[in-house]
Amino acid sequence: MTASLLDVEGLDVAYGDFQVLWQAAMDVSDGEIVTVLGPNGAGKSTLMNTISGLITPRAGRITFGGTRIDGLPAHRTAGEGLAHVLERRRLFPFLTVLDNVVLGAHNPAARPHRDETLARVQRLFPVIAERQGQLAHTLSGGEQQMVAIARGLMARPRLLMIDEPFLGLAPMVVQEIGGLMRRIRDEQGISIVFIEQNVELALRLADRGYILESGRTILSGPSAELLQSAEVKRIFLGDLAL
């Protein structure tokens, strides 16, 4: 087993009096692709937002690269090497593609390497160079997702978290972005955690998976095992799995 990069233990998260996560747990090793699955409202995005520092947990521990990061604000976790691509891309629609991408290099560790990182990102995503002067809102959904991922890579992360990278995309674009995610891991050594609604798609891309239900981590394991799990079928198919 390779070294652990991210450890999440006993995470409780609430919005005011409404608790969303209960003792949630997960870990990610160097060089892994891990998916987080669960029904709508299970707490998947809340888990990811808490890891990246957008939400402060009520209890629990998050350790990244040997450093405890729970309670750190998002700009500090980015500086530690953790990048977060939010759901629905969240680009600045009236900035150019290039301006959106280079904003990802805002943290002090990434800023001195901006040109070098940009060249690497443009090789991975040719659309960045081809459309660099185009306004972001004029791109297709797949192109916008590529820009959002490229912006995350500009932070020079050790771990890239992506919330629903395939949402609303055509099957051919899904296949293309899935292939790019594997290249990011294989060629750049960046671990990836992503949320996805399509269970089979996610588990065929990821090495391992975690299943959330009602804010709790109820199941985890290698993707091949989860694909055959009767419990996974129950959670996502209900009576249809019986």
Short mmCIF file of N, CA and C in Angstrom, two decimals, residues 4 13 52 68 72-73 81 138 146 151-152 157 176 179 181 188 213:
data_model
loop_
_atom_site.label_atom_id
_atom_site.label_comp_id
_atom_site.label_asym_id
_atom_site.label_seq_id
_atom_site.Cartn_x
_atom_site.Cartn_y
_atom_site.Cartn_z
N SER A 4 -0.31 7.12 2.83
CA SER A 4 -1.58 7.84 2.93
C SER A 4 -1.34 9.33 2.75
N VAL A 13 -20.41 17.32 10.75
CA VAL A 13 -20.60 18.64 10.13
C VAL A 13 -22.07 19.01 10.22
N SER A 52 -11.81 20.76 2.01
CA SER A 52 -11.10 21.88 1.37
C SER A 52 -11.14 23.16 2.19
N ARG A 68 -2.38 18.40 10.06
CA ARG A 68 -3.81 18.50 10.37
C ARG A 68 -4.37 19.79 9.76
N LEU A 72 -8.80 24.81 8.90
CA LEU A 72 -8.07 25.79 8.09
C LEU A 72 -8.99 26.35 7.01
N PRO A 73 -8.89 27.65 6.68
CA PRO A 73 -9.68 28.20 5.57
C PRO A 73 -9.19 27.67 4.23
N GLY A 81 -1.48 22.17 -0.83
CA GLY A 81 -1.43 21.27 -1.98
C GLY A 81 -2.73 20.55 -2.28
N THR A 138 -18.94 31.35 -23.28
CA THR A 138 -19.23 30.96 -24.66
C THR A 138 -18.76 29.53 -24.98
N MET A 146 -13.27 21.35 -18.58
CA MET A 146 -11.82 21.25 -18.77
C MET A 146 -11.11 22.48 -18.24
N ARG A 151 -7.82 24.99 -14.13
CA ARG A 151 -7.63 26.01 -13.08
C ARG A 151 -7.19 25.35 -11.78
N GLY A 152 -7.80 24.21 -11.45
CA GLY A 152 -7.39 23.48 -10.26
C GLY A 152 -5.94 23.02 -10.33
N PRO A 157 -1.41 21.02 -7.23
CA PRO A 157 -1.85 20.23 -6.07
C PRO A 157 -1.21 18.85 -6.01
N GLU A 176 -13.86 11.38 -22.62
CA GLU A 176 -12.64 12.18 -22.80
C GLU A 176 -12.13 12.70 -21.45
N GLY A 179 -10.63 10.01 -19.33
CA GLY A 179 -9.27 9.70 -19.78
C GLY A 179 -8.26 10.74 -19.33
N MET A 181 -8.52 12.53 -16.59
CA MET A 181 -8.31 12.32 -15.16
C MET A 181 -7.27 11.23 -14.91
N GLN A 188 1.24 12.96 -13.93
CA GLN A 188 1.64 14.01 -13.01
C GLN A 188 1.68 13.56 -11.55
N GLU A 213 -24.44 7.34 3.05
CA GLU A 213 -25.89 7.26 3.13
C GLU A 213 -26.32 7.99 4.40
#
